[in-house]
XYZ file of C-alpha atoms in Angstrom:
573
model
C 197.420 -9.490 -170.349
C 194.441 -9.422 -168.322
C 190.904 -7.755 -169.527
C 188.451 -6.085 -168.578
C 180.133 -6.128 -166.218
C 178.529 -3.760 -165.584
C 174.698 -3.247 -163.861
C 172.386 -4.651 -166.380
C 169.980 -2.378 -167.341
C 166.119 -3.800 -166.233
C 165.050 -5.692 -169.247
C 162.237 -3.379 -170.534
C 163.893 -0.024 -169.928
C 167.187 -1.468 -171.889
C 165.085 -2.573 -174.761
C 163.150 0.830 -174.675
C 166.418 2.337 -174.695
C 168.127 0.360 -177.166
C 165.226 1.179 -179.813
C 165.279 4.770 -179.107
C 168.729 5.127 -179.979
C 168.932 3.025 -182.405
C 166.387 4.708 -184.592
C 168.009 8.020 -184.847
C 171.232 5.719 -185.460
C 173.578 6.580 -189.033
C 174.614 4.183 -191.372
C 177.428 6.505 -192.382
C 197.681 -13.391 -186.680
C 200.574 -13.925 -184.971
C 204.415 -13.052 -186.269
C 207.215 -12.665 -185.005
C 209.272 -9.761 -183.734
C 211.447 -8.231 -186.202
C 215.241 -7.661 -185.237
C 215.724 -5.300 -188.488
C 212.971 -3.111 -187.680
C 214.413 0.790 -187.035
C 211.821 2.368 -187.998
C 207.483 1.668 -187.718
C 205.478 1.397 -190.671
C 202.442 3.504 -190.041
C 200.336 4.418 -192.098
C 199.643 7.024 -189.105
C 200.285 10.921 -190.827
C 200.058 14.560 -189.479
C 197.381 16.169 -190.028
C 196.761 20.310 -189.807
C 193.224 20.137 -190.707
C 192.574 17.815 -187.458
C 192.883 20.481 -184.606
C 190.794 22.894 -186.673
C 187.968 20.659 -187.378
C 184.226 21.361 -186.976
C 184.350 18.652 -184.686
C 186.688 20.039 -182.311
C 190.572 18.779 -180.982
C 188.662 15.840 -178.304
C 187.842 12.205 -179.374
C 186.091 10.576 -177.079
C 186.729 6.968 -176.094
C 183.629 5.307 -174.529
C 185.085 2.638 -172.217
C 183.109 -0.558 -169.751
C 185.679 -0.340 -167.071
C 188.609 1.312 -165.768
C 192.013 0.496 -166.335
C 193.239 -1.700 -163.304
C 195.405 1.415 -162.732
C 196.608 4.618 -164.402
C 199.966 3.805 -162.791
C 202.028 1.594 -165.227
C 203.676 0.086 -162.308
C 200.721 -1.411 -161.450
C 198.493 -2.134 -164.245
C 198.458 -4.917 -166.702
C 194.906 -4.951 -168.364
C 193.943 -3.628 -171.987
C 192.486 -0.673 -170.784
C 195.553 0.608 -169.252
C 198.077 -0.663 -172.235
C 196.443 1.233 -175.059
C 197.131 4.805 -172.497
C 200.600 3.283 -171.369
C 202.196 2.606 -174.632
C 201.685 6.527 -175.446
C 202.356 7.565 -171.670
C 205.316 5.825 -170.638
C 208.015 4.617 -173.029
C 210.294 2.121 -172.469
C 213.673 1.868 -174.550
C 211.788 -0.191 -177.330
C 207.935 0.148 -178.332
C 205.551 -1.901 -181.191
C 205.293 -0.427 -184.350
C 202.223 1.961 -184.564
C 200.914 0.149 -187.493
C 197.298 -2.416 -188.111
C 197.787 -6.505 -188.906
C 201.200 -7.845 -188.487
C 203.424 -5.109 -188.663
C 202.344 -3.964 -185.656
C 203.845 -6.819 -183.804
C 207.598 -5.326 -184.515
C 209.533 -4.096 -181.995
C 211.287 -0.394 -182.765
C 213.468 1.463 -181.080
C 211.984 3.949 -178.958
C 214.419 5.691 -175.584
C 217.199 3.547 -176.937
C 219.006 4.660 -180.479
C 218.621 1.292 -181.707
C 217.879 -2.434 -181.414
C 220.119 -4.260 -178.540
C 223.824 -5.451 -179.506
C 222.657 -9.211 -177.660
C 225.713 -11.253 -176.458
C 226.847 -13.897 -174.086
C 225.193 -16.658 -176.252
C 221.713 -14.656 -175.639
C 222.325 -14.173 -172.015
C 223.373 -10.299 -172.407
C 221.713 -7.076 -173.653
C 223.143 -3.751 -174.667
C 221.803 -0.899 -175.467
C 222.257 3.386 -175.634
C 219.165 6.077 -175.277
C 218.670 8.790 -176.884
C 220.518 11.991 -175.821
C 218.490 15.258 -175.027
C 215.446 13.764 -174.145
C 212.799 15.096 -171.657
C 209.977 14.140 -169.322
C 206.565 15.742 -169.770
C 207.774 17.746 -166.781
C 211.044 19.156 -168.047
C 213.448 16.137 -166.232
C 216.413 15.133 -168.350
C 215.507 11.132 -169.088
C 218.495 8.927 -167.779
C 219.423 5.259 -168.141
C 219.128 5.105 -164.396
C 215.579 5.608 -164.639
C 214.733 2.215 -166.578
C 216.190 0.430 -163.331
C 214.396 2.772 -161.486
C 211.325 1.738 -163.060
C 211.660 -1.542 -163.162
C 212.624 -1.903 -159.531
C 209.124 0.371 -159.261
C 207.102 -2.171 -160.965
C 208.291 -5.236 -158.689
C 207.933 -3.535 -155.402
C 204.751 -2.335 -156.325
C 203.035 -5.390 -157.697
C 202.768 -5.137 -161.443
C 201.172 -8.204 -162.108
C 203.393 -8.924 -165.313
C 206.350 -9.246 -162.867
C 207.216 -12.720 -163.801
C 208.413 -11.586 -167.340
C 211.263 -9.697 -165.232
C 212.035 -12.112 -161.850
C 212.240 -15.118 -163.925
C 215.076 -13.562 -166.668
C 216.509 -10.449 -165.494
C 219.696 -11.331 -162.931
C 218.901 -10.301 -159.348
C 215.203 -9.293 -160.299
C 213.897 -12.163 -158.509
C 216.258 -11.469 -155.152
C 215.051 -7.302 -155.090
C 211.428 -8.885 -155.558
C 211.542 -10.346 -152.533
C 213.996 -7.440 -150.758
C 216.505 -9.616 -150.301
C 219.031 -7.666 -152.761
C 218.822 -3.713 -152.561
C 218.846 -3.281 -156.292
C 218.307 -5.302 -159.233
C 222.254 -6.872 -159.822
C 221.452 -7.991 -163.556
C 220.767 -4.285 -164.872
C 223.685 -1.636 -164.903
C 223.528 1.705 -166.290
C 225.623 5.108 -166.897
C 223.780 7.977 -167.265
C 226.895 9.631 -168.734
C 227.057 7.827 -171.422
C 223.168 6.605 -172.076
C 224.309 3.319 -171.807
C 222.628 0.374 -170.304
C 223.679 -3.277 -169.642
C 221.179 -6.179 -169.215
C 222.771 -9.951 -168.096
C 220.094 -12.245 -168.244
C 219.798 -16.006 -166.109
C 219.363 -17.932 -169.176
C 218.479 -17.146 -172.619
C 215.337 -15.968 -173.048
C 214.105 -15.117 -177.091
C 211.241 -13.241 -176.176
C 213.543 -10.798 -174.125
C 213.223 -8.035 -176.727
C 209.646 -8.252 -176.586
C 209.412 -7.774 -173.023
C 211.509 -4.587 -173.374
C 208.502 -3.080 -175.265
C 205.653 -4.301 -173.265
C 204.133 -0.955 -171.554
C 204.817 -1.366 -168.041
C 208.642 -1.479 -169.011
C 209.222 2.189 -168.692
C 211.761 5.139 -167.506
C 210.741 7.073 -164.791
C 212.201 10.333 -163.038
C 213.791 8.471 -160.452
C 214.180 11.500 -158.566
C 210.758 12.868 -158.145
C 208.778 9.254 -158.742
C 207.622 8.045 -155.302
C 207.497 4.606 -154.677
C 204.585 3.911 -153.780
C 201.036 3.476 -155.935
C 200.119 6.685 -157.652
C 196.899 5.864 -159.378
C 195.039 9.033 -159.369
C 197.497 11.738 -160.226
C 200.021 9.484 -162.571
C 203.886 9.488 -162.560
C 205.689 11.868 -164.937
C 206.578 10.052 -167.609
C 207.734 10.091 -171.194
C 205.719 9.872 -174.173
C 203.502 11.468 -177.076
C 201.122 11.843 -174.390
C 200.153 12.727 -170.734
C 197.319 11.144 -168.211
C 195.563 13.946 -167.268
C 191.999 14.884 -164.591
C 191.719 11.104 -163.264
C 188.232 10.637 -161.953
C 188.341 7.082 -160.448
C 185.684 4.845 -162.068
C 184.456 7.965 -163.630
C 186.546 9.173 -166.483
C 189.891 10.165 -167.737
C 191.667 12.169 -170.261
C 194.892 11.703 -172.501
C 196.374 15.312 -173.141
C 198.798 15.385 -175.907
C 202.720 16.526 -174.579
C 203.788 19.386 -176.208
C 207.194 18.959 -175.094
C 207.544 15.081 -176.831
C 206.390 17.235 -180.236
C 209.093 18.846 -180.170
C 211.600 15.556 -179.336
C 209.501 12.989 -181.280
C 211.026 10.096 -181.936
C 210.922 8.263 -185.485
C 207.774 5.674 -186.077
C 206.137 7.127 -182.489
C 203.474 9.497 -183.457
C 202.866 12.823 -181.388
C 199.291 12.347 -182.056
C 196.183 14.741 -183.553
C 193.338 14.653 -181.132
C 193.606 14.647 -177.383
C 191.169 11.679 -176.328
C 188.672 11.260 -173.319
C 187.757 8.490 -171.955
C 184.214 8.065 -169.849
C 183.295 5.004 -168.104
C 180.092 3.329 -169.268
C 179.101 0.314 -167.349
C 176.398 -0.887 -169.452
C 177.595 -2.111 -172.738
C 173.969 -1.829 -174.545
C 174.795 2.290 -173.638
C 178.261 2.098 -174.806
C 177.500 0.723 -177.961
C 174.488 2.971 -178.603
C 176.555 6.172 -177.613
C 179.422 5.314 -180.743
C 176.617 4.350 -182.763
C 174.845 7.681 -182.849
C 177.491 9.609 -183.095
C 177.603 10.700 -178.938
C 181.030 9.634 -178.643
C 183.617 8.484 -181.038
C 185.581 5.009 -180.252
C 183.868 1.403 -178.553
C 186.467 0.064 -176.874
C 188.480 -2.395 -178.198
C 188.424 -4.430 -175.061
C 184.495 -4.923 -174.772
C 182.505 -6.524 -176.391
C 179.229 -5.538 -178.956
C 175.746 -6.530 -177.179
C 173.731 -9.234 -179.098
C 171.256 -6.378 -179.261
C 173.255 -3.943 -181.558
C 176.042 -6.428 -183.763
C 173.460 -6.851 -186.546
C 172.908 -3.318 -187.175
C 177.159 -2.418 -185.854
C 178.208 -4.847 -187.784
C 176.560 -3.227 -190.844
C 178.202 -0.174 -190.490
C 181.359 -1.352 -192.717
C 182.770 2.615 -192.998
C 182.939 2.484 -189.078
C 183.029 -0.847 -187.766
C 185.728 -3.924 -188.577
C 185.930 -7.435 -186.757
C 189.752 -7.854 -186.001
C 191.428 -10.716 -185.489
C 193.178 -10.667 -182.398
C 195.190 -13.340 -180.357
C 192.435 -13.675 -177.239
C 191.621 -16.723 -175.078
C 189.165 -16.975 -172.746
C 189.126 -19.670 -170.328
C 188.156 -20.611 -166.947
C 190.995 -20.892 -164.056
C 190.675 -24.107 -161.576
C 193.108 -23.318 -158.669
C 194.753 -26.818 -158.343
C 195.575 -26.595 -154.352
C 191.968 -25.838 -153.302
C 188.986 -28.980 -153.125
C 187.621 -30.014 -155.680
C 189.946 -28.537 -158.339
C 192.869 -29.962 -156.064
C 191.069 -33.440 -157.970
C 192.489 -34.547 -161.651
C 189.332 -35.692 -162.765
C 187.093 -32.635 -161.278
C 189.400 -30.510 -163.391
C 188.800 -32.859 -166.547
C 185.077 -32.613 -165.743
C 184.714 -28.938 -165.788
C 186.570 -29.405 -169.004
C 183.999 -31.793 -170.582
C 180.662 -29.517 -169.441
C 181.981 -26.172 -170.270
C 179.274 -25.564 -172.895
C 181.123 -23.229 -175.462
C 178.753 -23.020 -177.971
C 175.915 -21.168 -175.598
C 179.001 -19.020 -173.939
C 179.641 -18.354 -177.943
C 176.232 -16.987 -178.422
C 176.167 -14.993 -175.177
C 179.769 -13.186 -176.438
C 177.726 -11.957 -179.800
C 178.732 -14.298 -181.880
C 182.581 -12.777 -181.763
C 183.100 -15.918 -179.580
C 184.901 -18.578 -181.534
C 184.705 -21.879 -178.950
C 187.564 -23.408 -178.762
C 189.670 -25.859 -175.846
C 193.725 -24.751 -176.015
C 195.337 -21.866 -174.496
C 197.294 -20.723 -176.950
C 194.830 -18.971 -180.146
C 194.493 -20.089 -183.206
C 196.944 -17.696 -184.686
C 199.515 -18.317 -182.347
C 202.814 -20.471 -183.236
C 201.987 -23.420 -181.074
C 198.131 -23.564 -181.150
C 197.217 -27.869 -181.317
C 195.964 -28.670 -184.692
C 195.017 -32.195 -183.198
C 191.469 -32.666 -181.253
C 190.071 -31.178 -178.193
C 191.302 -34.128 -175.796
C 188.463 -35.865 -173.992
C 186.669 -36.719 -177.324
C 185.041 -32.574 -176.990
C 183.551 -31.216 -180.205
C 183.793 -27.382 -179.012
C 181.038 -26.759 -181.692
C 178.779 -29.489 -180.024
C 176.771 -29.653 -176.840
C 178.785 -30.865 -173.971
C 178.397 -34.332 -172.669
C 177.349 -33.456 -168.845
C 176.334 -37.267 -168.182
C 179.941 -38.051 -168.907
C 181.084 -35.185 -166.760
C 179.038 -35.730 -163.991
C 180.155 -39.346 -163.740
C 183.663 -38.197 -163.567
C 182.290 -35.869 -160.747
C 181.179 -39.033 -158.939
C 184.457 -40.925 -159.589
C 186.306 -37.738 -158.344
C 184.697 -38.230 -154.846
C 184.502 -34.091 -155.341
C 180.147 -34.516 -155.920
C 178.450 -32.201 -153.380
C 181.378 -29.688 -152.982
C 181.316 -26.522 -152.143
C 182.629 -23.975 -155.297
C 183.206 -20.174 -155.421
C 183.103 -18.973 -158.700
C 184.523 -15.557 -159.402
C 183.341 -13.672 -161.789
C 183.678 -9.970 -162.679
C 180.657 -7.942 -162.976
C 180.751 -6.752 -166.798
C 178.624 -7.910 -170.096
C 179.163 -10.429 -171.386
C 181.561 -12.056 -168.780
C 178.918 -12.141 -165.827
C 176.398 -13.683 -167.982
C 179.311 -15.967 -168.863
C 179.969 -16.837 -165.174
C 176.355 -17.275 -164.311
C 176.548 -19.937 -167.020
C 179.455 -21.407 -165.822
C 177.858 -21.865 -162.615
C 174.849 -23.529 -163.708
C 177.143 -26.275 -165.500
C 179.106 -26.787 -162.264
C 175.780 -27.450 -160.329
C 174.608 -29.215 -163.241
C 177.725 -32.034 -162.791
C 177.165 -32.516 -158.898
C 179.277 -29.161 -157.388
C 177.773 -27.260 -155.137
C 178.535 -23.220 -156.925
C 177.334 -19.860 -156.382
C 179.263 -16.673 -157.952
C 181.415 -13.991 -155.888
C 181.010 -10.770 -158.252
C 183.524 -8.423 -158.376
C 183.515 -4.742 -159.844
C 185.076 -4.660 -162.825
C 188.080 -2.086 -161.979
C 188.716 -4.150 -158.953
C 188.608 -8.005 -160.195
C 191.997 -8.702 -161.310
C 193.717 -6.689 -158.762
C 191.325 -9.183 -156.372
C 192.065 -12.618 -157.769
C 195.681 -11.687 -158.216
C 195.818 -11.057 -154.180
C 197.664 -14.403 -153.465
C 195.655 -15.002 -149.691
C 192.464 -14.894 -151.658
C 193.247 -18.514 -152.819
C 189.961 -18.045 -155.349
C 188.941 -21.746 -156.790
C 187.873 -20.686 -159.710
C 186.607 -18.193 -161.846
C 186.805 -16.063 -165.638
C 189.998 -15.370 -166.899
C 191.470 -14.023 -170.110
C 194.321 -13.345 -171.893
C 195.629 -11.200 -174.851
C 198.329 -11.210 -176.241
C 200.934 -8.660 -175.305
C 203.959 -9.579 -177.969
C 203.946 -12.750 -180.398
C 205.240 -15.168 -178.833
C 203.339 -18.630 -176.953
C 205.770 -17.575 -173.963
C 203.274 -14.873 -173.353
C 200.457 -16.771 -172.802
C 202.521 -18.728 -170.271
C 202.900 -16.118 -168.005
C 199.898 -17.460 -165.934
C 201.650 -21.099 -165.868
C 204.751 -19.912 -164.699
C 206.524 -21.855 -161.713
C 205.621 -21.723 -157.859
C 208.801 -19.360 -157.078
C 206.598 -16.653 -159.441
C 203.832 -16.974 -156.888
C 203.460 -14.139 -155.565
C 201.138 -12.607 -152.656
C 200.500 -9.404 -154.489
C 199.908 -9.757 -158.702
C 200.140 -13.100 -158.852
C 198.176 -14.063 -162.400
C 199.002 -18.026 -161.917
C 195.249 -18.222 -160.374
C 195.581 -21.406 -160.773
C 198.706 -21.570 -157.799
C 200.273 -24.380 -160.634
C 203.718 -25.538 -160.312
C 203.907 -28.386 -162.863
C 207.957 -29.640 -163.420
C 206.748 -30.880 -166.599
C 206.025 -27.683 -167.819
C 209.159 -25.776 -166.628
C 211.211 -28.076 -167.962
C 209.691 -27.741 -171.244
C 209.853 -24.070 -171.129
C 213.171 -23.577 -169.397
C 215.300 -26.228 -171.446
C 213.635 -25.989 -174.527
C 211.412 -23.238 -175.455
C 212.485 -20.133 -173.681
C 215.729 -20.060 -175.252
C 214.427 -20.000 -178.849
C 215.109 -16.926 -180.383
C 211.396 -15.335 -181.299
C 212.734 -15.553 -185.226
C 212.841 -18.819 -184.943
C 209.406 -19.892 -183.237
C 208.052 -21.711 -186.066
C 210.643 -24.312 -185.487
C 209.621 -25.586 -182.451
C 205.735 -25.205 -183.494
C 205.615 -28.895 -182.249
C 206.851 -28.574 -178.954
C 204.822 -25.699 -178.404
C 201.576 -27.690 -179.840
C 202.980 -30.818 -177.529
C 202.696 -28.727 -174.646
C 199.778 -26.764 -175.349
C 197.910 -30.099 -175.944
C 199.291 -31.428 -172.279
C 197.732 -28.162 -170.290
C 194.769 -28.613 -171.832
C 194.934 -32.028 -171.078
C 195.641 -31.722 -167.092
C 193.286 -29.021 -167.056
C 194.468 -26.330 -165.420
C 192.838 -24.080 -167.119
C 189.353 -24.372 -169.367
C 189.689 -22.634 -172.419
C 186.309 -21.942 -173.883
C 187.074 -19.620 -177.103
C 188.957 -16.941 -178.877
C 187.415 -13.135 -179.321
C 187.711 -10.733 -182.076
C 187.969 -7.058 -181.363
C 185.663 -4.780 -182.588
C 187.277 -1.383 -184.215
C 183.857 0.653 -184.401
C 184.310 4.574 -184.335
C 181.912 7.335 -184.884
C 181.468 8.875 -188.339
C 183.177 12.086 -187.391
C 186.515 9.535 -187.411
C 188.633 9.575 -190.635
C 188.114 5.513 -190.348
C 190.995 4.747 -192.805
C 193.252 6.269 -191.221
C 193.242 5.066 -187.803
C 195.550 2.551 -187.205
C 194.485 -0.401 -185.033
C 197.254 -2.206 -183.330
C 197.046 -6.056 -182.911
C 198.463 -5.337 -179.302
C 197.319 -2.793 -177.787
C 194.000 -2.267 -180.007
C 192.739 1.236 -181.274
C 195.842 3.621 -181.541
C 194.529 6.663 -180.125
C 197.378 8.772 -181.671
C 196.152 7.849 -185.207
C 192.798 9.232 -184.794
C 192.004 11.873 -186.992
C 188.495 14.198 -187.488
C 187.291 14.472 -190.972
């Protein structure tokens, strides 16, 4: 999953800002899926006191960019998961619970985990009878197809999960099949039938990922409805959609009275605004003008000491996040082994570190360290990711490349810290004989940008977090050339290595996600290979900050490890 700089405020006015605020300021890993989970483990629990609080029935979420899009048939970002996942259910969900349990998939439309047949090949599954849309619509098993064949004609950039298992997803993708063949359904009966191509373990996962979702067939155009959302089904509905501006979550009153077992109908209705200037953002939570920092951004350098002090309103999670440059392999010089293993050798991780607050752990696979799979072996090239890079060594492989003196866009998206990462990045590749200047993007249009196929970028930021635990995830963006697509393509780097499929295809896909750990090896194998090749530059692994105001109960908001601060939890004291 994609993620999310802003203007920069002058230096002197920022400064004068940040010590204005900050003087009236109070001082109040990776598992598994679990195929016996019915039911969530929250510690999530109703409240009455909440909507008669001093403070009011509104949280307010202060937020660096806008979701990609507040149509889940379009978005795949962190900004629009944590709204989609309470918006628009699919027939399984995550648990709403913190740290590992919140990795297990529950039933959510459907009545209970899949009956899976056909040697893995074959899901089967029954929703939930009764059920209604936000707008009064009966939900039907049609509608998952519906919504499905939504996502892939509009673009959803997580499309590859679908056209590279589902049966005929790939052939309606490219509108050479009127309908998806793989998925049947009878609305009679609730029942729905998924034949996969191959095995695929992480199938269940997928089923849960926001994005996967049922949709009024009957009233849902098809075509991008950003600013006034689709009806869809959930604790929640998307509600006054100010693009780039704000948002608000309203809570359904119509899922309260259907709610479904481990899927909270929430306590506070939330809005979001849109703060481009992270120094502002911060300060805001801090003294008390708004109530949750985004999980997606990141603290400024100028605020973590005195944040980070805060330890009734502000926690460091460890969250499966890589950050890494993308080095499209069919565009000069990237198109060059040994450019690619340059870039690799002069990223300098430590300074990008300090620039990211210190949250920044450098690193040089793709896969996190908390992942099944991550290489416990060395960086390859001899790099000490704690250590200053070598550039000499770099730039001689620049030489040897025959790549010295060539042109290089580098795209970077125009949010803190990720622009000041970019401009860094730059400076290296001039530093080792390229030739780069940056092309910034806003940030609520970046990924939709590099993901436009014809835009061929070079290279540029990239990240990824996790969306279910499993390596296959983080794969996504390596998939094969036949998931290249013009519109949501996230393989940036336009790689189409048969080593790789065939690694994933005969051997790793099929592994049911119970039994990751035991092919760890392979996984670490292949991990250490990318790196190797270079496609992608892996520079480090965030942690998310959960920092709320002290008008939030803190201990009882529940902080996913997937989709970050569950806005359903939150609770004022």
């Amino acid at each position: 999953m994609k993620k999310h700089t802003r203007p920069i405020m002058a230096g002197a006015l920022a400064l004068a800002v940040v010590i204005a605020l900050a003087a009236c300021g109070s001082s109040k890993s990776s598992s598994t899926s679990s195929a016996a989970a019915g039911s969530s483990s929250s510690t999530t629990s109703s409240s009455s006191s909440s909507s008669t609080s001093k403070n009011g029935t509104t949280a307010t979420v202060v937020i660096g960019t806008f979701p990609q899009s507040l149509d889940p048939s379009i978005d795949f970002t962190t900004q629009g998961g944590e709204v989609h996942w309470l918006t628009y259910l699919g027939p399984y969900s995550f648990a709403h619970a913190s740290g590992t349990a919140g990795t297990q998939v529950i039933p959510s439309v459907a009545t209970a985990l899949p009956t899976v047949s056909d040697g893995g090949k074959t899901y089967t599954f029954t929703i939930r009878k009764g059920l209604t849309y936000s707008n009064g619509a009966p939900v039907k098993a049609s509608d998952l197809t519906f919504g499905i064949e939504r996502a892939l004609k509009l673009g959803w950039s997580a499309a590859s999960f679908l056209t590279s298992t589902i049966e005929g997803a790939s052939a309606y993708s490219k509108g050479s099949a009127k309908t998806i063949s793989g998925i049947t359904t009878n609305d009679a009966t609730g029942q729905t039938t998924i034949h996969l191509v191959s095995p695929y373990g992480a199938f269940l996962d997928i089923l849960a990922v926001p994005g996967v979702s049922y949709m009024p067939a009957a009233t849902t155009p098809m075509k991008p409805e950003p600013n006034s959302p689709p009806v869809g089904f959930g604790p929640y509905v998307i509600k006054n959609v100010q693009n780039n501006v704000s948002y608000d979550l309203v809570k359904n009153p119509t899922y309260a009275k259907q709610a479904i077992p481990g899927i909270p109908a929430g306590h506070l209705n939330i809005h979001f605004s849109i703060q481009s200037n992270t120094t502002t953002e911060a300060s805001m939570v801090l003294n008390n003008q708004a109530d949750v920092f985004d999980w997606g951004d990141t603290i400024p350098p100028s605020l973590i000491q005195q944040v980070s002090g805060l330890h009734d309103r502000f926690k460091a999670v460890q969250t499966n996040k890589t950050f890494y440059w993308f080095l499209n392999v069919t565009e000069k010089p990237f198109s060059s082994q040994l450019a690619r293993e340059a870039v690799m050798i002069a990223t300098d991780r430590p300074a990008l570190a300090r620039l990211g607050s210190g949250a920044l752990v450098p690193g040089c696979f793709l896969l996190p360290p908390q992942m099944t799979g991550h290489p416990t072996g060395p960086c390859p090239y001899g790099i000490d990711p704690n250590a200053s890079p070598d550039v000499a060594k770099a730039k001689q492989l620049v030489q040897q490349s025959g790549m010295a003196g060539q042109a290089v866009t580098v795209w970077a998206e125009n949010r803190q810290p990720r622009l000041e990462w970019a401009e860094n990045y730059a400076a290296t590749l001039n530093a080792i004989g390229f030739k780069a200047t940056l092309k910034t993007i806003a940030d609520a249009d970046y990924f939709s940008t590099i993901e436009t196929l014809k835009n061929h970028p070079q290279t540029g930021f990239a990240d990824w977090q996790q969306d279910f635990p499993n390596p296959t995830d983080f794969y996504q963006n390596l998939v094969d050339g036949n998931a290249i697509v013009p519109v949501g393509n996230s393989n940036y780097e336009e790689v189409n290595d048969p080593h790789i499929q065939s690694v994933l295809h005969n051997q790793l896909y099929k592994v049911p996600a119970s039994q990751i750990a035991t092919v760890a090896s392979t996984w670490q194998a292949l991990d250490t290979y990318v790196s190797q090749k270079a496609y992608v530059v892996p520079y480090g692994y965030l942690s998310s900050p959960e920092f709320l105001s002290n008008r939030i109960n803190f201990g009882a908001v529940v902080f996913s490890p997937l989709e970050g601060n569950d806005f359903s939890s939150l609770q004022f004291k």
